[in-house]
Coordinates of C-alpha atoms in Angstrom, one line a residue:
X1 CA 0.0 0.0 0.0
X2 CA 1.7 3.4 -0.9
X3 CA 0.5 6.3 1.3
X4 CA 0.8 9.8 -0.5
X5 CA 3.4 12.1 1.3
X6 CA 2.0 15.4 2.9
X7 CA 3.8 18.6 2.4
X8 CA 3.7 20.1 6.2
X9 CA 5.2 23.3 5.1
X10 CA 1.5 23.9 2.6
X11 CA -0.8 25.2 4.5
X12 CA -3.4 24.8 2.0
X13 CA -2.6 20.9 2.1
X14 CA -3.1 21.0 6.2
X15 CA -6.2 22.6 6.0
X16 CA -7.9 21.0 3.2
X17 CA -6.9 18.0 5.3
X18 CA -7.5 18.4 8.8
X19 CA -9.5 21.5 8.9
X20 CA -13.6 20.9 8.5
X21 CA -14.8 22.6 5.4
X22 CA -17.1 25.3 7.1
X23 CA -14.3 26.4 8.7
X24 CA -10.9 26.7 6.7
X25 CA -8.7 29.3 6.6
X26 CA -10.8 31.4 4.3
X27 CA -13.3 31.7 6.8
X28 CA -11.8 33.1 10.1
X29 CA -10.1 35.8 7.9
X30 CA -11.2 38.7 6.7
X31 CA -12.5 38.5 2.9
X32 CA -11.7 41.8 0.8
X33 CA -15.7 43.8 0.5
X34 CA -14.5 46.4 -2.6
X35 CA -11.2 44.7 -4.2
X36 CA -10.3 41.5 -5.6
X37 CA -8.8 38.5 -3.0
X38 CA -5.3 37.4 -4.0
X39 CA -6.4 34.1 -4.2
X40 CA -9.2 31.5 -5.0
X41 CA -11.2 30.1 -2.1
X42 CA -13.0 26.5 -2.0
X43 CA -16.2 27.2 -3.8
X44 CA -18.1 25.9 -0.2
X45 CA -16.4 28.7 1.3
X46 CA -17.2 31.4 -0.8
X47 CA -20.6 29.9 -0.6
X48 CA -21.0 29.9 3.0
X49 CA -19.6 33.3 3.1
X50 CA -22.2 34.8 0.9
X51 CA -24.7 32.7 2.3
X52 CA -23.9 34.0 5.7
X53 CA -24.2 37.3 4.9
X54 CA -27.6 37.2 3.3
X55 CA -29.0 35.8 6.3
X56 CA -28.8 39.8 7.7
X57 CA -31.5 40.1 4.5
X58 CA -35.2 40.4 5.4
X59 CA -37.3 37.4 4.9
X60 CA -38.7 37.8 1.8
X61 CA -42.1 35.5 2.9
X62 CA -42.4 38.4 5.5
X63 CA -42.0 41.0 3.4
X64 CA -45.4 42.5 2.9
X65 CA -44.7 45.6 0.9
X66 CA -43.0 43.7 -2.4
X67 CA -45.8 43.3 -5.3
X68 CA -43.2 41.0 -6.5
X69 CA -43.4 36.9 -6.3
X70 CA -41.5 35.0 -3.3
X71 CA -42.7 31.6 -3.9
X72 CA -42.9 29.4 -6.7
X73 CA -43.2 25.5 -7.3
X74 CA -40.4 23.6 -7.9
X75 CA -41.1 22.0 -11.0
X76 CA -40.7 26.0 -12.0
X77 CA -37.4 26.7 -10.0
X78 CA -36.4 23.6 -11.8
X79 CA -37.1 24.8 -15.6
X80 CA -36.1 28.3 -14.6
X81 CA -32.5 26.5 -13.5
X82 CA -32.4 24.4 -16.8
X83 CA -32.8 28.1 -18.7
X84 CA -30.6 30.5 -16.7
X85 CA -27.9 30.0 -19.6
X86 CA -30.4 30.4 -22.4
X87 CA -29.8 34.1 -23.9
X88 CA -33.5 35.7 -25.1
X89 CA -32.2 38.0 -27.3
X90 CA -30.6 35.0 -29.6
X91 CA -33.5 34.2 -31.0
X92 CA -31.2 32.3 -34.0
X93 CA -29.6 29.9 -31.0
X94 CA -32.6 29.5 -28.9
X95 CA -35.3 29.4 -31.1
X96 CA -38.0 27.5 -28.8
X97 CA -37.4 29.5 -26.2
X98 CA -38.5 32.6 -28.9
X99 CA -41.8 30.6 -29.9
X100 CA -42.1 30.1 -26.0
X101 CA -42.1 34.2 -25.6
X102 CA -44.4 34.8 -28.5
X103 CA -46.9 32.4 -27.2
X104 CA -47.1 34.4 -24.0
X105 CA -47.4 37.4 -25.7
X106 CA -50.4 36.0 -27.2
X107 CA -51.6 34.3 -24.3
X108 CA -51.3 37.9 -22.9
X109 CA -53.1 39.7 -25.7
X110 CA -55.8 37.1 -26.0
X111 CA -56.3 37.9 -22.0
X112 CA -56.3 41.8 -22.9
X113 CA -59.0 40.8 -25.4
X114 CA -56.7 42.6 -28.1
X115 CA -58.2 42.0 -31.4
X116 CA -56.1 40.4 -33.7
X117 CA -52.8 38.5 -33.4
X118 CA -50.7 39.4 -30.6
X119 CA -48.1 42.4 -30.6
X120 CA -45.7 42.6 -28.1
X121 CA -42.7 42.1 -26.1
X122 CA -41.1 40.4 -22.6
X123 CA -39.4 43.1 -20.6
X124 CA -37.8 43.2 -17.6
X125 CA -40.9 44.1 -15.5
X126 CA -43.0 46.7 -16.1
X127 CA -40.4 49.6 -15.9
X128 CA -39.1 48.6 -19.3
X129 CA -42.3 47.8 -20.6
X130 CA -43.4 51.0 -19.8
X131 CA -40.7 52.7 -21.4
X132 CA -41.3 51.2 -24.4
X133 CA -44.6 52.0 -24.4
X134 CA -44.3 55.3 -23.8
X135 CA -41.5 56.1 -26.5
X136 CA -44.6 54.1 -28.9
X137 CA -46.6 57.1 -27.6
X138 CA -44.3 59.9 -28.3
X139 CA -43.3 58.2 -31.8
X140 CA -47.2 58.0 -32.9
X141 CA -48.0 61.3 -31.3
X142 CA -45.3 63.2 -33.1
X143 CA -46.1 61.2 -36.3
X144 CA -49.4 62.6 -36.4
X145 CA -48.2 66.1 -35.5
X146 CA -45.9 66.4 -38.3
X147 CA -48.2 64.7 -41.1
X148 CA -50.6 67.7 -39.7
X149 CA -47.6 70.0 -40.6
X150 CA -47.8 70.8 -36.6
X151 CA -45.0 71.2 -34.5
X152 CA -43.9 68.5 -32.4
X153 CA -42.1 69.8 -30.2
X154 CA -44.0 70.8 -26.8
X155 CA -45.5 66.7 -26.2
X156 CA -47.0 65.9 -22.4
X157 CA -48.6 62.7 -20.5
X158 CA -51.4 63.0 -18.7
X159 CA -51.0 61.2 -15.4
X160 CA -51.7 60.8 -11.8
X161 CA -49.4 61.9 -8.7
X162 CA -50.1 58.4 -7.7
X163 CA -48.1 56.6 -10.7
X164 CA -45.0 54.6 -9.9
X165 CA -41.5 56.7 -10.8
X166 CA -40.9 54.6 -13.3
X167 CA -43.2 57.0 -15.4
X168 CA -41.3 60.1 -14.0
X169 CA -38.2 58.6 -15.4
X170 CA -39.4 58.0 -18.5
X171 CA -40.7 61.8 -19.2
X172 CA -37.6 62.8 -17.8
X173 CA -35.3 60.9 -20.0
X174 CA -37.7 61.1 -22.6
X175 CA -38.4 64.8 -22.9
X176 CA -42.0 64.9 -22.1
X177 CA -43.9 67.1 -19.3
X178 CA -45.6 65.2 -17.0
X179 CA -48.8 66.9 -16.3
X180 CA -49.8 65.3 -12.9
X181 CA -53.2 65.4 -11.3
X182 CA -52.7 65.9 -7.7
X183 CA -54.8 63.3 -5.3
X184 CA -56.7 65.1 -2.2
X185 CA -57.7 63.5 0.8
X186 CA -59.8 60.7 0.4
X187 CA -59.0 60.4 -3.3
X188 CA -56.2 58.8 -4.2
X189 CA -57.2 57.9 -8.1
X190 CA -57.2 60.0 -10.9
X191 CA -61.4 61.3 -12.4
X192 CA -62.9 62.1 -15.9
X193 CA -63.2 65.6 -15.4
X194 CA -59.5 66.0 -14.7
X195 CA -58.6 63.9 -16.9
X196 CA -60.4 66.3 -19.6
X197 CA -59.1 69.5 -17.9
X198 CA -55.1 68.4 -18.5
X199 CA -55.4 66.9 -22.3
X200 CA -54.3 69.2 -25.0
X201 CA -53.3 69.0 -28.6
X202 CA -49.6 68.0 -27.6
X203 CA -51.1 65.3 -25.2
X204 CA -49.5 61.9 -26.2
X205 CA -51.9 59.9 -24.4
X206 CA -53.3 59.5 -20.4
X207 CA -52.1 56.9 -18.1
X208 CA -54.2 54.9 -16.2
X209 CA -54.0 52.5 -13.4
X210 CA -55.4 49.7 -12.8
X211 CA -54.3 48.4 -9.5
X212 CA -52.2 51.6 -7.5
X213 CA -49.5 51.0 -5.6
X214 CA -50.1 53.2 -3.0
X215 CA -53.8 51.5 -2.3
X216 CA -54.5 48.8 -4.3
X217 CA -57.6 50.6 -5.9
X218 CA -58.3 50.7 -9.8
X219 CA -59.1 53.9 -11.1
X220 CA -61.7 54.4 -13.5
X221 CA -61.1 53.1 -16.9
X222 CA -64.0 53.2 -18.6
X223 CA -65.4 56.4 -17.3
X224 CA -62.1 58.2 -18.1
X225 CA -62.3 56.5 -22.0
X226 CA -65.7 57.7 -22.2
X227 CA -64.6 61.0 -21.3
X228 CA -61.6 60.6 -23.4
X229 CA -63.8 59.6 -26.5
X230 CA -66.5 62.9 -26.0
X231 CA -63.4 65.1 -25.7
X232 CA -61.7 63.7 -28.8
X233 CA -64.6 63.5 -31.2
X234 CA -65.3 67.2 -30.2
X235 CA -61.9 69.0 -30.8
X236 CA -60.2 66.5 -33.5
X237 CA -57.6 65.3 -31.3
X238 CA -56.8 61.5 -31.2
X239 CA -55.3 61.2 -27.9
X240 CA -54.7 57.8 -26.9
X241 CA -55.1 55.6 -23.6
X242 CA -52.1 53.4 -21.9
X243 CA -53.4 51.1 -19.2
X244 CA -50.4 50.4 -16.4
X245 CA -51.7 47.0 -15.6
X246 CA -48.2 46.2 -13.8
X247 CA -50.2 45.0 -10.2
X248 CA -54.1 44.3 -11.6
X249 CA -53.5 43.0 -14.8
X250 CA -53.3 39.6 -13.8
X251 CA -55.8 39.6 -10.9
X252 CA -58.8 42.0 -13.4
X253 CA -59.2 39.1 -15.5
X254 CA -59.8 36.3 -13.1
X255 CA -61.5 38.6 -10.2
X256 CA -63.5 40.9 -12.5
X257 CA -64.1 39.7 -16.0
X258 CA -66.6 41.9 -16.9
X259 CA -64.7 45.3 -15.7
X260 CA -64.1 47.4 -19.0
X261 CA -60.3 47.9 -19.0
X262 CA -58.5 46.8 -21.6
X263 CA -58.8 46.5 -25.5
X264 CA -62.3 45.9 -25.2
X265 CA -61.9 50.2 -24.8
X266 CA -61.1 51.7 -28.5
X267 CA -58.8 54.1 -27.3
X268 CA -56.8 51.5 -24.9
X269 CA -53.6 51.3 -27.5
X270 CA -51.1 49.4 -25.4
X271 CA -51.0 47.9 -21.4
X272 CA -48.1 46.7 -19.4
X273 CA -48.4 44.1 -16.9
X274 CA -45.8 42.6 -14.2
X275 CA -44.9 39.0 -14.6
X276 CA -43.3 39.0 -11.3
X277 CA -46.2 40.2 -9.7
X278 CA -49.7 38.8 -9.9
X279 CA -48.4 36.9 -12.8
X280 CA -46.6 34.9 -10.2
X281 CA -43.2 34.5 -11.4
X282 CA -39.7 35.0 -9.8
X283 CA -38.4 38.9 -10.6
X284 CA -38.0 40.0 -13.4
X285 CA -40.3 39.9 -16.0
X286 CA -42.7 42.0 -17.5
X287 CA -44.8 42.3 -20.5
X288 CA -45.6 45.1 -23.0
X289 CA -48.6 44.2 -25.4
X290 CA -50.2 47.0 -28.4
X291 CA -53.9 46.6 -29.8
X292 CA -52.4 46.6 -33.3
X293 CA -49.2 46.4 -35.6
X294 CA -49.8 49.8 -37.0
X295 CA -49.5 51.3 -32.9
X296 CA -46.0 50.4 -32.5
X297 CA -44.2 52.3 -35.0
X298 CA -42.1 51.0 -37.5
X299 CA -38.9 52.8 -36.7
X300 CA -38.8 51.8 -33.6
X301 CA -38.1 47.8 -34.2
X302 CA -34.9 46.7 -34.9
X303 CA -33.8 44.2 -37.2
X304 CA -30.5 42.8 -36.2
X305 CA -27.8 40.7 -38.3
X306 CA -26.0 39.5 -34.8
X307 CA -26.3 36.3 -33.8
X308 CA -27.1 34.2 -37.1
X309 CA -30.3 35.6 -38.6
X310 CA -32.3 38.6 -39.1
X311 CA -33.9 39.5 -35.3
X312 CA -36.7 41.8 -34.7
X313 CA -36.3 43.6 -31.5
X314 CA -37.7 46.5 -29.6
X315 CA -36.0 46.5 -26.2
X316 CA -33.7 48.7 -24.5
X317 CA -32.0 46.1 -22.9
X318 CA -29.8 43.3 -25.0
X319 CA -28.7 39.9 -23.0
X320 CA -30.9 38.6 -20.4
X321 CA -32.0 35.2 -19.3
X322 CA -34.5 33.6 -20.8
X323 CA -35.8 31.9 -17.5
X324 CA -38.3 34.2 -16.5
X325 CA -40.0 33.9 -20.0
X326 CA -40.0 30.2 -19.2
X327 CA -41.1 30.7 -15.7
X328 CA -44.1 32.7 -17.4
X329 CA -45.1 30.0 -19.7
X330 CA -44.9 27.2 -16.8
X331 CA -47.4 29.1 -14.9
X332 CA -49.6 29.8 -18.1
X333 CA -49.4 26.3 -19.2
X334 CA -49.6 24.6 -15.4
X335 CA -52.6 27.0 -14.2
X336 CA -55.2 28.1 -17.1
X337 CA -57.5 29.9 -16.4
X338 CA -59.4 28.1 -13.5
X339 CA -55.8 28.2 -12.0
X340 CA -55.1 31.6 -11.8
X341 CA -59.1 32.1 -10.5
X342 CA -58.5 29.7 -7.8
X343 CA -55.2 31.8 -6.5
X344 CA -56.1 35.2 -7.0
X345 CA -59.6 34.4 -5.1
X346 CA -57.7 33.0 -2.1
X347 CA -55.5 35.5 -2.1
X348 CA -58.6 37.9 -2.2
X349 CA -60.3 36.1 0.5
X350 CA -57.4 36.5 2.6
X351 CA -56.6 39.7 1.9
X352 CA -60.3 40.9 2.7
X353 CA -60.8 39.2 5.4
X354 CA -57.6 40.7 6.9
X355 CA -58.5 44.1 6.4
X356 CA -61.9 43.2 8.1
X357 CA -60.2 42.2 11.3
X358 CA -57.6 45.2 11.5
X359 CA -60.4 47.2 10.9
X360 CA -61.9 46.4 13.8
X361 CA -58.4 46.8 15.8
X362 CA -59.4 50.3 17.4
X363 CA -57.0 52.4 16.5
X364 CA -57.2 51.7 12.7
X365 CA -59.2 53.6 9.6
X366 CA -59.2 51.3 6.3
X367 CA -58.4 53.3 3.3
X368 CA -58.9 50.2 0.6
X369 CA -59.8 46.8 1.7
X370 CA -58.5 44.4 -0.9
X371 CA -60.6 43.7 -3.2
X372 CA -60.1 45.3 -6.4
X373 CA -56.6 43.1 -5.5
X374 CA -54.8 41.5 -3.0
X375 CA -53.7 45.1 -1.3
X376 CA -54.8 47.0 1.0
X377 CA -53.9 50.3 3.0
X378 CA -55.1 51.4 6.5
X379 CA -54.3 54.5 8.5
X380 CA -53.8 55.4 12.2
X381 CA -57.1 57.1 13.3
X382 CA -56.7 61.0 13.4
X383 CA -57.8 60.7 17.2
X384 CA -54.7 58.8 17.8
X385 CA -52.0 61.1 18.9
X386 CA -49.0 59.0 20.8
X387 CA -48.1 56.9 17.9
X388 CA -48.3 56.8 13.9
X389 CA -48.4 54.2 11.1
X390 CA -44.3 55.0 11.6
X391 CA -44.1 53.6 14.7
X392 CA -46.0 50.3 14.1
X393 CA -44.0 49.5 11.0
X394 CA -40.9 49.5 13.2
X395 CA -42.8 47.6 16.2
X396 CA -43.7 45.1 13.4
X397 CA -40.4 44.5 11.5
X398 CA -39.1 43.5 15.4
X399 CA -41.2 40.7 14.7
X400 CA -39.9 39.7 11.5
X401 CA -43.0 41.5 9.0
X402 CA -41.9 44.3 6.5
X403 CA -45.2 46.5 6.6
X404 CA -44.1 49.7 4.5
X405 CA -45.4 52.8 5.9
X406 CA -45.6 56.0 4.0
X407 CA -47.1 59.4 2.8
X408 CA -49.7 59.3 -0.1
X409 CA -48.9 61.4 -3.2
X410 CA -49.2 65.4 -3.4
X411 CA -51.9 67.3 -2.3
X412 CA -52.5 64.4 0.1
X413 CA -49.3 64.3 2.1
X414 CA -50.8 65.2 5.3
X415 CA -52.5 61.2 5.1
X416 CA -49.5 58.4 6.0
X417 CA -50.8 54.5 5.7
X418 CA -49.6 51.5 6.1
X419 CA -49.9 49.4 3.3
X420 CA -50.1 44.8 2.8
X421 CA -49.6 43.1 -0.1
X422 CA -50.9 39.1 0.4
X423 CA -49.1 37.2 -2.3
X424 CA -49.6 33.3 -3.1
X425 CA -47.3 32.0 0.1
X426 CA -48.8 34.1 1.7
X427 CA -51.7 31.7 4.2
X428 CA -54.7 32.1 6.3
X429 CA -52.0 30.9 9.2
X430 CA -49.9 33.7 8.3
X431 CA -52.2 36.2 8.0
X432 CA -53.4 35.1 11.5
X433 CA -49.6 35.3 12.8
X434 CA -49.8 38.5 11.4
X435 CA -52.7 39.7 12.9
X436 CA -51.6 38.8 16.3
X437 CA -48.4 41.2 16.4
X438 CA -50.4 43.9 15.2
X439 CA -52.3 43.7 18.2
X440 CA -49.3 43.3 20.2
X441 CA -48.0 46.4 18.7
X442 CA -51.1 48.3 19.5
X443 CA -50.9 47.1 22.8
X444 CA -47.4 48.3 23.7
X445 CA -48.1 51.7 22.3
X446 CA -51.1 52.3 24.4
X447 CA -49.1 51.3 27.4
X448 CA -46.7 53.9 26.9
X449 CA -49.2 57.3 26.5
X450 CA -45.8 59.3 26.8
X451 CA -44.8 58.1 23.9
X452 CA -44.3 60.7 20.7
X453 CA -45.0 59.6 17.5
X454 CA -42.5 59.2 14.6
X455 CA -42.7 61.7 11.7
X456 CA -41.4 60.1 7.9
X457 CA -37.8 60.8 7.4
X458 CA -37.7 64.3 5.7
X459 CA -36.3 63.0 1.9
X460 CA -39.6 60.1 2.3
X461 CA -40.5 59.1 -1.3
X462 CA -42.9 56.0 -2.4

């Protein structure tokens, strides 16, 4: 029998022999944060490190301010794995996993009771999508301008103060002027008549949302297109509807079929929607879908001679996974439609029936109560004067629960809320558990009447 000689004087020998692998050399010294290590590690240990570290993370199951998806099944962790190499703009390599993101934009459109064949795009969530929805705005708007012999040089959106900043960013980077409609207290969604007041003949189209993010609430589509269409017909204009979808568009179909929202409305001319939100899939993915060819313009899709073939593409991004397109599909193909009902009623019921029983938690004002979708807001009653929705966010992440507290949009800053978001994971248990700190919260604020309430921090944004 020949026994294999150790080097004494290598260190590295020694401690891949005697030392136990969780705790080698690597580990009890300190690992450089901002440059380069001189040397490789054992790939456990730079596991274990990382690992470690993330353990200081919130839970994400916890974590009831993300719209975004923290639990999926593992058959779907399993295809999403199998596709983390698979590159979706190389639609010439992968070309399944191409036909696999033009079913879903179909499956999508056919949802959003477009019309005709699908047009559309994955994006990587909603903020791209709505980027490229927007510049389809602009493009058609200023297309129409200059065939007029118009200028085209003054163009706005018509908005809400309660839109997510991805629309902020995309007038600013854009050139457009935002022309906001303040929310007041006890209105937090856009109306008609303000609707009518902002539009003009540089308007490139009005934004609405179905599903806010600072309450949960849909605003209302269908009286807003109606007011659109009267407005339109009398001064000539053709100013267009975007719906931003990105937290209802994938609870309005299953929960409210019959609600007028999408495509079904003339002037509706493109909607984003969040994947990785109620469409249940790991972040990030999003989807961007037009009524016809003829509203996304031309000029603004690529065709590419990279990667082996001629590519249409109208992104802003390039190389990205194709696993989340895959994840999409799994969910489409593994759900249906009596799938999806069955989740986003349970998730309804729960979140409903939540916002019931902290409504009856005395010091507590409900300003939605679920169910348009799963979210829900509640205030601190005015009458309440030793603590505010502040206070019991930070009594409640002690606990372990992320319960986001914040100041609604302009004009109704004075009104702070606290704000859950019951995703699927998300149980009747948990919502219980949940309940019960609440309470305990309450409870230790009210023995303390000296207490002063906290105030948001000065630079507070949602």
């Amino acid at each position: 029998m020949v026994t294999k000689k150790i080097d004494l004087d290598s260190l590295d020998e020694i401690d891949a022999l005697l030392t136990p692998a969780y705790g080698r050399r690597s580990m009890t010294h300190p690992v450089p944060r901002y440059e380069l290590p001189e040397h490789e590690m054992a790939p456990e240990s730079a596991y274990h490190i990382i690992h470690d570290e993330l353990m200081l993370d919130g839970n994400a199951r916890l974590n009831m301010a993300t719209f975004v998806t923290t639990w999926m099944e593992p058959e779907a962790e399993k295809l999403m794995a199998e596709a983390f190499d698979k590159n979706m703009i190389d639609k010439d390599e992968y070309p399944q996993t191409a036909a696999i993101e033009e079913r879903c934009v179909n499956i999508v459109s056919n949802l959003f009771h477009a019309p005709a064949k699908g047009v559309g795009a994955s994006a990587i969530g909603s903020s791209e999508a709505v980027m490229l929805a927007g510049m389809a705005l602009k493009w058609k708007w200023r297309d129409r301008r200059r065939s007029q012999g118009k200028p085209a040089d003054r163009p706005n959106l018509v908005l809400g103060a309660n839109v997510q900043v991805v629309w902020e960013k995309f007038c600013r980077y854009w050139e457009v002027e935002p022309k906001y409609i303040p929310m007041e207290k006890g209105r937090y969604v856009i109306t008609p008549e303000e609707v009518v007041n902002a539009i003009d003949e540089n308007t490139i189209g009005v934004v609405a949302i179905l599903g806010t993010t600072f309450t949960g609430e849909f605003e209302p589509i269908e009286t807003i297109h109606e007011a659109l269409v009267k407005q339109n017909a009398e001064t000539g204009w053709e100013i267009p509807m975007h719906i931003d979808a990105a937290s209802g568009g994938f609870v309005a179909p299953f929960l409210h079929p019959d609600l007028k929202w999408d495509f079904r409305l003339p002037l509706v001319k493109s909607i984003n929607v969040s994947g990785h939100k109620y469409g249940l899939v790991y972040p990030g993915v999003g989807w961007v879908v037009w009524r016809h060819h003829e509203d996304l313009p031309e000029d603004l899709v690529f065709h590419v001679n990279y990667l082996g073939g001629d590519m249409p593409t109208f992104t802003l991004n390039f190389s990205r996974p194709g696993n989340q397109v895959v994840g999409q599909y799994y969910n489409f193909l593994r759900l249906g439609r009596a799938g999806y009902t069955q989740i986003m009623s349970a998730m309804r019921d729960i979140a409903t029936g939540l916002a019931a029983e902290i409504a009856k938690i005395g010091p507590f004002e409900l300003v939605s109560d679920g169910s348009a979708i799963p979210v829900f807001a509640f205030k601190v009653k005015d009458a309440v004067q030793t603590y505010s929705v502040f206070d019991v966010s930070d009594k409640l992440r002690e606990f372990g629960w992320q319960v986001p507290a914040y100041t609604m949009p302009e004009h109704a800053e004075d009104v702070a809320v606290l704000r859950i978001v019951v995703r699927e994971g998300f149980s009747q248990d948990m919502a219980g558990m949940l309940l019960d700190d609440i309470r305990k919260a309450v409870a230790w604020f009210e023995a303390r009447p000296e207490h002063k309430p906290k105030a948001p921090a000065p630079q507070f944004k949602h």
